[in-house]
PDB file of C-alpha atoms in Angstrom:
ATOM      1  CA  UNK A  30      98.037  92.203  95.843  1.00  0.00           C
ATOM      2  CA  UNK A  31     100.075  90.218  98.275  1.00  0.00           C
ATOM      3  CA  UNK A  32     100.476  86.489  98.752  1.00  0.00           C
ATOM      4  CA  UNK A  33      99.096  84.685 101.906  1.00  0.00           C
ATOM      5  CA  UNK A  34     102.707  83.889 102.769  1.00  0.00           C
ATOM      6  CA  UNK A  35     103.783  87.609 102.617  1.00  0.00           C
ATOM      7  CA  UNK A  36     100.713  88.511 104.822  1.00  0.00           C
ATOM      8  CA  UNK A  37     101.401  85.883 107.347  1.00  0.00           C
ATOM      9  CA  UNK A  38     105.057  87.147 107.701  1.00  0.00           C
ATOM     10  CA  UNK A  39     103.826  90.657 107.990  1.00  0.00           C
ATOM     11  CA  UNK A  40     101.576  89.777 111.041  1.00  0.00           C
ATOM     12  CA  UNK A  41     103.721  87.142 112.554  1.00  0.00           C
ATOM     13  CA  UNK A  42     101.378  84.516 111.636  1.00  0.00           C
ATOM     14  CA  UNK A  43     101.616  80.839 110.937  1.00  0.00           C
ATOM     15  CA  UNK A  44     100.125  79.157 107.872  1.00  0.00           C
ATOM     16  CA  UNK A  45      98.639  76.069 109.182  1.00  0.00           C
ATOM     17  CA  UNK A  46      97.023  74.938 105.983  1.00  0.00           C
ATOM     18  CA  UNK A  47      96.920  75.925 102.281  1.00  0.00           C
ATOM     19  CA  UNK A  48      99.245  77.421  99.747  1.00  0.00           C
ATOM     20  CA  UNK A  49     101.292  80.375 100.895  1.00  0.00           C
ATOM     21  CA  UNK A  50     101.429  81.669  97.353  1.00  0.00           C
ATOM     22  CA  UNK A  51      97.760  82.147  97.201  1.00  0.00           C
ATOM     23  CA  UNK A  52      97.091  85.739  95.981  1.00  0.00           C
ATOM     24  CA  UNK A  53      95.121  87.908  98.147  1.00  0.00           C
ATOM     25  CA  UNK A  54      93.712  91.293  96.994  1.00  0.00           C
ATOM     26  CA  UNK A  55      91.420  92.476  99.596  1.00  0.00           C
ATOM     27  CA  UNK A  56      89.817  91.871 102.878  1.00  0.00           C
ATOM     28  CA  UNK A  57      86.093  91.144 103.500  1.00  0.00           C
ATOM     29  CA  UNK A  58      83.736  89.883 106.286  1.00  0.00           C
ATOM     30  CA  UNK A  59      83.547  86.114 106.796  1.00  0.00           C
ATOM     31  CA  UNK A  60      80.091  85.882 105.023  1.00  0.00           C
ATOM     32  CA  UNK A  61      81.050  87.753 101.937  1.00  0.00           C
ATOM     33  CA  UNK A  62      84.816  86.615 101.455  1.00  0.00           C
ATOM     34  CA  UNK A  63      85.575  84.681  98.328  1.00  0.00           C
ATOM     35  CA  UNK A  64      88.287  84.103  95.776  1.00  0.00           C
ATOM     36  CA  UNK A  65      91.280  86.439  96.416  1.00  0.00           C
ATOM     37  CA  UNK A  66      89.800  87.671  99.673  1.00  0.00           C
ATOM     38  CA  UNK A  67      90.815  87.237 103.363  1.00  0.00           C
ATOM     39  CA  UNK A  68      88.510  87.460 106.367  1.00  0.00           C
ATOM     40  CA  UNK A  69      89.120  87.068 110.111  1.00  0.00           C
ATOM     41  CA  UNK A  70      87.555  85.288 112.783  1.00  0.00           C
ATOM     42  CA  UNK A  71      87.979  85.933 116.557  1.00  0.00           C
ATOM     43  CA  UNK A  72      85.025  84.139 118.134  1.00  0.00           C
ATOM     44  CA  UNK A  73      83.744  80.554 117.528  1.00  0.00           C
ATOM     45  CA  UNK A  74      80.203  81.866 116.850  1.00  0.00           C
ATOM     46  CA  UNK A  75      81.628  83.533 113.695  1.00  0.00           C
ATOM     47  CA  UNK A  76      82.931  80.361 112.197  1.00  0.00           C
ATOM     48  CA  UNK A  77      79.599  79.237 110.786  1.00  0.00           C
ATOM     49  CA  UNK A  78      79.572  82.452 108.775  1.00  0.00           C
ATOM     50  CA  UNK A  79      82.678  81.674 106.778  1.00  0.00           C
ATOM     51  CA  UNK A  80      81.829  80.949 103.133  1.00  0.00           C
ATOM     52  CA  UNK A  81      84.704  80.311 100.641  1.00  0.00           C
ATOM     53  CA  UNK A  82      87.517  82.839 101.267  1.00  0.00           C
ATOM     54  CA  UNK A  83      91.095  82.345  99.871  1.00  0.00           C
ATOM     55  CA  UNK A  84      92.488  82.840 103.301  1.00  0.00           C
ATOM     56  CA  UNK A  85      91.361  83.223 106.809  1.00  0.00           C
ATOM     57  CA  UNK A  86      93.083  85.005 109.813  1.00  0.00           C
ATOM     58  CA  UNK A  87      92.117  83.222 112.963  1.00  0.00           C
ATOM     59  CA  UNK A  88      92.971  83.640 116.620  1.00  0.00           C
ATOM     60  CA  UNK A  89      95.130  80.657 117.675  1.00  0.00           C
ATOM     61  CA  UNK A  90      92.741  79.744 120.295  1.00  0.00           C
ATOM     62  CA  UNK A  91      90.149  78.957 117.733  1.00  0.00           C
ATOM     63  CA  UNK A  92      92.202  76.634 115.547  1.00  0.00           C
ATOM     64  CA  UNK A  93      91.063  73.502 117.120  1.00  0.00           C
ATOM     65  CA  UNK A  94      87.526  74.331 116.348  1.00  0.00           C
ATOM     66  CA  UNK A  95      88.005  75.457 112.753  1.00  0.00           C
ATOM     67  CA  UNK A  96      87.138  73.000 109.960  1.00  0.00           C
ATOM     68  CA  UNK A  97      87.753  74.655 106.684  1.00  0.00           C
ATOM     69  CA  UNK A  98      88.668  73.246 103.328  1.00  0.00           C
ATOM     70  CA  UNK A  99      90.327  74.955 100.401  1.00  0.00           C
ATOM     71  CA  UNK A 100      91.443  78.101 102.286  1.00  0.00           C
ATOM     72  CA  UNK A 101      94.772  79.207 103.593  1.00  0.00           C
ATOM     73  CA  UNK A 102      94.539  79.332 107.349  1.00  0.00           C
ATOM     74  CA  UNK A 103      96.817  81.810 109.181  1.00  0.00           C
ATOM     75  CA  UNK A 104      96.976  81.520 112.873  1.00  0.00           C
ATOM     76  CA  UNK A 105      97.757  84.610 114.732  1.00  0.00           C
ATOM     77  CA  UNK A 106      97.747  85.794 118.437  1.00  0.00           C
ATOM     78  CA  UNK A 107      95.690  88.929 117.955  1.00  0.00           C
ATOM     79  CA  UNK A 108      93.383  88.707 114.989  1.00  0.00           C
ATOM     80  CA  UNK A 109      92.012  92.277 115.320  1.00  0.00           C
ATOM     81  CA  UNK A 110      95.502  93.637 114.959  1.00  0.00           C
ATOM     82  CA  UNK A 111      96.650  91.242 112.220  1.00  0.00           C
ATOM     83  CA  UNK A 112      93.376  92.132 110.272  1.00  0.00           C
ATOM     84  CA  UNK A 113      94.134  95.879 110.672  1.00  0.00           C
ATOM     85  CA  UNK A 114      97.742  95.406 109.429  1.00  0.00           C
ATOM     86  CA  UNK A 115      96.658  93.243 106.426  1.00  0.00           C
ATOM     87  CA  UNK A 116      93.915  95.810 105.462  1.00  0.00           C
ATOM     88  CA  UNK A 117      96.543  98.602 105.513  1.00  0.00           C
ATOM     89  CA  UNK A 118      99.115  96.478 103.438  1.00  0.00           C
ATOM     90  CA  UNK A 119      96.408  95.750 100.860  1.00  0.00           C
ATOM     91  CA  UNK A 120      95.224  99.346 100.559  1.00  0.00           C
ATOM     92  CA  UNK A 121      96.120 100.674  97.115  1.00  0.00           C
ATOM     93  CA  UNK A 122      97.221 104.323  97.319  1.00  0.00           C
ATOM     94  CA  UNK A 123      94.807 106.622  95.441  1.00  0.00           C
ATOM     95  CA  UNK A 124      96.545 107.863  92.262  1.00  0.00           C
ATOM     96  CA  UNK A 125      96.798 111.590  92.222  1.00  0.00           C
ATOM     97  CA  UNK A 126      97.701 113.752  89.250  1.00  0.00           C
ATOM     98  CA  UNK A 127     100.563 116.193  89.777  1.00  0.00           C
ATOM     99  CA  UNK A 128      99.741 119.794  88.644  1.00  0.00           C
ATOM    100  CA  UNK A 129      96.955 122.312  88.608  1.00  0.00           C
ATOM    101  CA  UNK A 130      93.486 121.296  87.424  1.00  0.00           C
ATOM    102  CA  UNK A 131      92.291 123.725  84.705  1.00  0.00           C
ATOM    103  CA  UNK A 132      89.266 124.739  86.700  1.00  0.00           C
ATOM    104  CA  UNK A 133      91.354 125.703  89.712  1.00  0.00           C
ATOM    105  CA  UNK A 134      92.047 129.417  90.519  1.00  0.00           C
ATOM    106  CA  UNK A 135      95.533 130.427  91.462  1.00  0.00           C
ATOM    107  CA  UNK A 136      95.996 134.225  92.347  1.00  0.00           C
ATOM    108  CA  UNK A 137      98.857 136.327  91.457  1.00  0.00           C
ATOM    109  CA  UNK A 138     101.856 135.868  93.837  1.00  0.00           C
ATOM    110  CA  UNK A 139     100.783 132.449  94.884  1.00  0.00           C
ATOM    111  CA  UNK A 140     103.646 129.762  94.886  1.00  0.00           C
ATOM    112  CA  UNK A 141     102.704 126.280  94.167  1.00  0.00           C
ATOM    113  CA  UNK A 142     105.366 123.424  94.163  1.00  0.00           C
ATOM    114  CA  UNK A 143     105.881 121.476  90.930  1.00  0.00           C
ATOM    115  CA  UNK A 144     105.040 118.340  93.001  1.00  0.00           C
ATOM    116  CA  UNK A 145     101.752 119.656  94.410  1.00  0.00           C
ATOM    117  CA  UNK A 146      98.204 118.399  93.172  1.00  0.00           C
ATOM    118  CA  UNK A 147      95.527 121.154  92.890  1.00  0.00           C
ATOM    119  CA  UNK A 148      92.181 119.607  92.118  1.00  0.00           C
ATOM    120  CA  UNK A 149      89.120 120.807  90.449  1.00  0.00           C
ATOM    121  CA  UNK A 150      87.505 123.982  91.549  1.00  0.00           C
ATOM    122  CA  UNK A 151      90.186 124.808  94.125  1.00  0.00           C
ATOM    123  CA  UNK A 152      91.117 128.397  95.062  1.00  0.00           C
ATOM    124  CA  UNK A 153      94.723 129.516  96.148  1.00  0.00           C
ATOM    125  CA  UNK A 154      94.853 133.030  97.303  1.00  0.00           C
ATOM    126  CA  UNK A 155      97.266 135.857  96.678  1.00  0.00           C
ATOM    127  CA  UNK A 156     100.836 135.196  98.221  1.00  0.00           C
ATOM    128  CA  UNK A 157      99.742 131.745  99.396  1.00  0.00           C
ATOM    129  CA  UNK A 158     102.491 129.069  99.551  1.00  0.00           C
ATOM    130  CA  UNK A 159     101.569 125.546  98.526  1.00  0.00           C
ATOM    131  CA  UNK A 160     104.680 123.376  99.343  1.00  0.00           C
ATOM    132  CA  UNK A 161     105.950 120.093  97.988  1.00  0.00           C
ATOM    133  CA  UNK A 162     103.561 117.100  97.687  1.00  0.00           C
ATOM    134  CA  UNK A 163     100.504 118.980  98.929  1.00  0.00           C
ATOM    135  CA  UNK A 164      97.211 117.578  97.731  1.00  0.00           C
ATOM    136  CA  UNK A 165      94.272 119.932  97.362  1.00  0.00           C
ATOM    137  CA  UNK A 166      91.183 117.908  96.756  1.00  0.00           C
ATOM    138  CA  UNK A 167      88.271 119.459  94.815  1.00  0.00           C
ATOM    139  CA  UNK A 168      86.946 122.692  96.085  1.00  0.00           C
ATOM    140  CA  UNK A 169      89.693 123.353  98.722  1.00  0.00           C
ATOM    141  CA  UNK A 170      90.125 127.018  99.490  1.00  0.00           C
ATOM    142  CA  UNK A 171      93.481 128.527 100.556  1.00  0.00           C
ATOM    143  CA  UNK A 172      93.231 132.070 101.813  1.00  0.00           C
ATOM    144  CA  UNK A 173      95.692 134.808 100.788  1.00  0.00           C
ATOM    145  CA  UNK A 174      99.156 134.600 102.588  1.00  0.00           C
ATOM    146  CA  UNK A 175      98.469 131.187 104.014  1.00  0.00           C
ATOM    147  CA  UNK A 176     101.174 128.393 103.904  1.00  0.00           C
ATOM    148  CA  UNK A 177     100.273 124.807 103.365  1.00  0.00           C
ATOM    149  CA  UNK A 178     103.149 122.507 104.561  1.00  0.00           C
ATOM    150  CA  UNK A 179     104.804 119.874 102.543  1.00  0.00           C
ATOM    151  CA  UNK A 180     102.838 116.683 102.271  1.00  0.00           C
ATOM    152  CA  UNK A 181      99.592 118.152 103.547  1.00  0.00           C
ATOM    153  CA  UNK A 182      96.283 116.967 102.216  1.00  0.00           C
ATOM    154  CA  UNK A 183      93.181 119.209 102.347  1.00  0.00           C
TER     155      UNK A 183
END
């Protein structure tokens, strides 16, 4: 969760109306956005599709055409770029367990860093090396003597 003000600062936008402390949890298309959600508009034709979002990112050139009550209005130069930045900022990282799942097979001689995450039904072959912060998702197969570099995700 971020506030509308934090998101406006992130994208170099200007809040033209509304409360900068409005909480924003996710992004949605204009026709679906509601409480706690932000949408963006780049063309006048899309203005009619806006329902009741908490916030709207809008291209500065569209500001004169926008008539919207009860939403934070954030004017930006490039709504596409701003929307991508906001979406990335609101993305919650997927939690990952550290360790080896009980169904994973780790062959003799394999080295697995303590910070690695080895998911269900993974296989790590003989003398393979799994470095720090590696994530092996379910079913990943690492051949014998292979090395998976730090921070890799398979």
